[in-house]
Short mmCIF file of C-alpha atoms in Angstrom, two decimals:
data_model
loop_
_atom_site.label_atom_id
_atom_site.label_comp_id
_atom_site.label_asym_id
_atom_site.label_seq_id
_atom_site.Cartn_x
_atom_site.Cartn_y
_atom_site.Cartn_z
CA GLU A 245 80.89 -33.30 -47.52
CA VAL A 246 78.52 -32.49 -44.69
CA GLN A 247 75.11 -31.72 -46.17
CA LEU A 248 71.43 -31.51 -45.32
CA VAL A 249 68.74 -31.76 -47.99
CA GLU A 250 65.07 -31.17 -47.19
CA SER A 251 62.07 -32.45 -49.13
CA GLY A 252 58.36 -32.95 -48.74
CA GLY A 253 57.09 -29.40 -48.88
CA GLY A 254 54.16 -28.33 -50.99
CA LEU A 255 50.68 -26.86 -51.01
CA VAL A 256 48.28 -28.17 -48.38
CA GLN A 257 44.83 -27.08 -47.25
CA PRO A 258 44.23 -25.70 -43.75
CA GLY A 259 43.78 -28.58 -41.36
CA GLY A 260 45.86 -30.89 -43.52
CA SER A 261 49.07 -32.76 -42.82
CA LEU A 262 52.51 -32.96 -44.33
CA ARG A 263 55.73 -34.79 -43.48
CA LEU A 264 59.04 -33.13 -44.19
CA SER A 265 62.28 -35.05 -44.59
CA CYS A 266 65.85 -33.95 -44.08
CA ALA A 267 68.45 -36.30 -45.52
CA ALA A 268 71.88 -35.96 -43.98
CA SER A 269 75.19 -36.88 -45.53
CA GLY A 270 78.74 -36.67 -44.25
CA PHE A 271 77.74 -37.22 -40.62
CA THR A 272 75.43 -39.38 -38.50
CA VAL A 273 72.19 -37.67 -37.54
CA SER A 274 71.70 -39.74 -34.39
CA THR A 275 74.90 -38.38 -32.82
CA TYR A 276 73.89 -34.74 -33.08
CA TYR A 277 71.14 -32.47 -31.81
CA MET A 278 69.01 -31.66 -34.86
CA SER A 279 66.46 -28.89 -35.30
CA TRP A 280 63.87 -27.49 -37.64
CA VAL A 281 63.78 -23.74 -38.21
CA ARG A 282 61.24 -21.95 -40.39
CA GLN A 283 61.09 -18.65 -42.20
CA ALA A 284 57.79 -17.21 -43.34
CA PRO A 285 57.91 -15.25 -46.61
CA GLY A 286 59.76 -11.99 -46.04
CA LYS A 287 60.09 -12.69 -42.32
CA GLY A 288 62.78 -13.71 -39.89
CA LEU A 289 63.92 -17.05 -38.53
CA GLU A 290 61.71 -18.97 -36.11
CA TRP A 291 62.97 -21.96 -34.15
CA VAL A 292 60.45 -24.82 -34.43
CA SER A 293 61.76 -27.96 -32.78
CA VAL A 294 64.81 -29.88 -31.58
CA LEU A 295 65.60 -33.57 -31.24
CA TYR A 296 68.45 -34.45 -28.95
CA SER A 297 71.03 -37.04 -29.92
CA ASP A 298 70.57 -40.65 -28.90
CA GLY A 299 73.39 -40.24 -26.42
CA ALA A 300 71.60 -37.32 -24.79
CA GLY A 301 68.33 -39.19 -24.45
CA GLY A 302 66.58 -38.30 -27.67
CA ASN A 303 64.43 -35.65 -25.98
CA THR A 304 62.20 -33.45 -28.11
CA TYR A 305 61.10 -29.85 -27.64
CA TYR A 306 58.76 -27.61 -29.61
CA ALA A 307 57.91 -23.96 -30.03
CA ASP A 308 54.60 -23.09 -28.39
CA SER A 309 53.21 -22.20 -31.82
CA VAL A 310 53.50 -25.81 -33.03
CA LYS A 311 53.29 -27.82 -29.81
CA GLY A 312 50.71 -30.61 -30.05
CA ARG A 313 50.56 -30.36 -33.86
CA PHE A 314 54.13 -31.04 -35.03
CA SER A 315 56.34 -34.03 -34.24
CA ILE A 316 60.08 -34.36 -34.83
CA SER A 317 61.72 -37.74 -35.31
CA ARG A 318 64.56 -39.49 -37.11
CA ASP A 319 65.27 -42.75 -38.89
CA ASN A 320 68.80 -43.78 -38.01
CA SER A 321 68.93 -46.44 -40.74
CA ASN A 322 68.25 -43.77 -43.38
CA ASN A 323 70.17 -41.03 -41.58
CA THR A 324 67.14 -38.80 -42.01
CA LEU A 325 65.32 -36.29 -39.81
CA TYR A 326 61.58 -35.79 -40.11
CA LEU A 327 58.95 -33.24 -39.17
CA GLN A 328 55.37 -34.46 -39.12
CA MET A 329 53.03 -31.49 -39.34
CA ASN A 330 49.34 -31.92 -38.56
CA SER A 331 46.42 -29.49 -38.27
CA LEU A 332 48.24 -27.03 -40.47
CA ARG A 333 47.28 -23.35 -40.40
CA ALA A 334 47.86 -20.49 -42.81
CA GLU A 335 50.43 -19.07 -40.38
CA ASP A 336 52.53 -22.22 -40.79
CA THR A 337 53.35 -21.15 -44.35
CA ALA A 338 57.13 -20.88 -44.50
CA VAL A 339 60.36 -22.34 -45.78
CA TYR A 340 61.30 -25.12 -43.37
CA SER A 341 64.99 -25.86 -42.90
CA CYS A 342 66.72 -28.49 -40.86
CA ALA A 343 69.92 -27.55 -39.07
CA ARG A 344 72.60 -29.25 -37.02
CA TRP A 345 73.08 -27.94 -33.48
CA VAL A 346 76.63 -28.23 -32.19
CA GLY A 347 78.49 -27.28 -29.06
CA ALA A 348 81.84 -25.53 -28.77
CA SER A 349 82.91 -25.63 -25.11
CA VAL A 350 79.66 -24.51 -23.43
CA TYR A 351 78.24 -22.63 -26.37
CA TRP A 352 75.79 -24.07 -28.89
CA TYR A 353 74.94 -22.90 -32.39
CA PHE A 354 73.67 -24.09 -35.77
CA ASP A 355 76.67 -25.00 -37.90
CA VAL A 356 75.05 -26.73 -40.90
CA TRP A 357 71.78 -25.78 -42.56
CA GLY A 358 69.78 -27.20 -45.42
CA ARG A 359 68.40 -25.03 -48.23
CA GLY A 360 64.86 -25.57 -47.02
CA THR A 361 61.54 -26.74 -48.42
CA LEU A 362 58.52 -24.48 -48.90
CA VAL A 363 55.26 -25.30 -47.17
CA THR A 364 52.21 -23.34 -48.27
CA VAL A 365 48.98 -23.70 -46.32
CA SER A 366 46.10 -22.32 -48.33
CA SER A 367 42.67 -23.27 -49.60
CA ASP B 271 60.36 -17.89 -23.27
CA ILE B 272 63.17 -15.41 -23.97
CA GLN B 273 62.42 -12.70 -26.51
CA MET B 274 65.25 -11.27 -28.62
CA THR B 275 64.95 -7.77 -30.07
CA GLN B 276 67.32 -6.39 -32.67
CA SER B 277 67.85 -2.81 -33.72
CA PRO B 278 67.75 -1.34 -36.18
CA SER B 279 65.51 -3.48 -38.39
CA SER B 280 67.27 -2.12 -41.44
CA LEU B 281 70.39 -0.12 -42.03
CA SER B 282 71.88 1.61 -45.07
CA ALA B 283 75.64 1.95 -45.21
CA SER B 284 78.52 2.29 -47.64
CA VAL B 285 81.51 0.09 -48.36
CA GLY B 286 84.18 0.91 -45.80
CA ASP B 287 81.73 2.07 -43.12
CA ARG B 288 81.78 0.79 -39.56
CA VAL B 289 78.38 -0.51 -38.48
CA THR B 290 76.95 -1.80 -35.24
CA ILE B 291 73.83 -3.92 -34.74
CA THR B 292 72.27 -4.28 -31.31
CA CYS B 293 70.47 -7.26 -29.82
CA ARG B 294 68.63 -7.23 -26.51
CA ALA B 295 67.30 -10.20 -24.57
CA SER B 296 64.15 -10.05 -22.45
CA GLN B 297 66.06 -11.66 -19.57
CA THR B 298 69.68 -12.42 -18.87
CA ILE B 299 71.29 -14.95 -21.19
CA SER B 300 74.82 -14.58 -19.82
CA THR B 301 77.06 -14.94 -22.90
CA TYR B 302 74.95 -17.49 -24.77
CA LEU B 303 74.51 -15.33 -27.85
CA ASN B 304 75.15 -16.17 -31.49
CA TRP B 305 75.14 -14.09 -34.68
CA TYR B 306 74.21 -15.38 -38.14
CA GLN B 307 74.47 -13.86 -41.59
CA GLN B 308 71.91 -14.70 -44.27
CA ARG B 309 72.44 -13.65 -47.84
CA PRO B 310 69.40 -13.56 -50.19
CA GLY B 311 68.29 -17.03 -51.20
CA LYS B 312 70.91 -18.69 -49.02
CA ALA B 313 70.89 -20.55 -45.72
CA PRO B 314 72.08 -18.66 -42.63
CA GLU B 315 75.72 -19.03 -41.62
CA VAL B 316 77.05 -18.60 -38.13
CA LEU B 317 79.52 -15.75 -37.72
CA ILE B 318 79.97 -15.55 -33.97
CA TYR B 319 79.06 -17.80 -31.04
CA GLY B 320 79.36 -17.23 -27.33
CA VAL B 321 79.11 -13.45 -27.86
CA SER B 322 82.58 -12.95 -29.29
CA SER B 323 84.06 -16.21 -30.63
CA LEU B 324 84.54 -16.00 -34.37
CA LYS B 325 83.64 -19.11 -36.32
CA GLY B 326 86.58 -20.41 -38.31
CA GLY B 327 86.93 -18.65 -41.66
CA VAL B 328 84.94 -15.56 -40.63
CA PRO B 329 86.85 -12.35 -41.38
CA SER B 330 88.25 -10.46 -38.41
CA ARG B 331 86.31 -7.32 -39.36
CA PHE B 332 83.38 -8.99 -37.58
CA SER B 333 83.31 -8.73 -33.80
CA GLY B 334 80.80 -9.20 -31.02
CA SER B 335 80.49 -7.97 -27.47
CA GLY B 336 78.11 -7.82 -24.54
CA SER B 337 76.74 -9.90 -21.73
CA GLY B 338 73.53 -10.30 -19.77
CA THR B 339 70.86 -8.70 -21.89
CA HIS B 340 72.67 -6.30 -24.23
CA PHE B 341 74.82 -7.39 -27.15
CA THR B 342 76.36 -5.88 -30.27
CA LEU B 343 77.71 -7.06 -33.59
CA THR B 344 80.21 -4.73 -35.21
CA ILE B 345 81.57 -4.80 -38.74
CA SER B 346 84.66 -2.63 -38.77
CA SER B 347 84.88 -1.91 -42.50
CA LEU B 348 82.00 -3.02 -44.66
CA GLN B 349 82.77 -5.08 -47.73
CA PRO B 350 80.38 -5.67 -50.66
CA GLU B 351 79.74 -9.27 -49.55
CA ASP B 352 78.59 -8.11 -46.09
CA PHE B 353 75.31 -6.69 -47.36
CA ALA B 354 72.91 -9.26 -45.98
CA THR B 355 70.50 -9.85 -43.12
CA TYR B 356 71.91 -10.51 -39.66
CA TYR B 357 70.20 -12.42 -36.86
CA CYS B 358 71.08 -12.82 -33.23
CA GLN B 359 70.08 -16.00 -31.40
CA GLN B 360 70.15 -16.96 -27.75
CA SER B 361 71.25 -20.46 -26.78
CA TYR B 362 70.71 -19.99 -23.04
CA SER B 363 67.40 -21.84 -22.92
CA THR B 364 65.01 -23.72 -25.18
CA PRO B 365 63.34 -22.44 -27.33
CA ASP B 366 66.54 -21.00 -28.78
CA SER B 367 64.93 -17.85 -30.08
CA PHE B 368 66.14 -15.51 -32.82
CA GLY B 369 65.93 -11.78 -33.17
CA GLN B 370 63.76 -10.45 -35.96
CA GLY B 371 66.76 -9.64 -38.14
CA THR B 372 68.63 -6.56 -39.35
CA LYS B 373 68.82 -6.01 -43.08
CA LEU B 374 72.03 -4.27 -44.08
CA GLU B 375 71.67 -2.50 -47.41
CA ILE B 376 74.00 -0.57 -49.66
CA LYS B 377 73.62 3.21 -49.44
#
């Protein structure tokens, strides 16, 4: 079964750091584009970051709101995606979900999502 | 960056109703437009990609149309399981931005 399971969320003070993990099963993370998407309490979906597959060069991109503070990466041996979050702010409080980005002909969409892990930034 | 704007933000309807949700892009995105459904406490699920292509297993009462900057999602006859929040998303350029969502509630 294709599945994504996030972990690593929790309560952190403003300015602190946290590393989120996304363990994949049923497929190989390195062969897909993988993203992080967040949802603040009661709010909509916000795209955070993408990591291209190894075959596509492993490029990374970030939303302006997290650029320079967050870093996406993966461990192919553990089939796990990560999001390192530094200099956290109150506005980063959200449920963070990883998602698989797939293409059908020329169109791309998220076809598998994790349940998410809650990050709360508060003093 | 491309901004996506949905309307309405919320909508009350009854089982059997036909409903339409609109999504507008701040610049042309051709037909690179997806629709997701998110039920409370659940992860989003893709319904439609490329404006009008139904994901396998999605009921045919869901349909999408549009191109350029104006898009619509139509549910032809609402069923109880359709009451959820719907998001559009552009995949034309990174960042692949979402609309703010449309919450569909039971009247």
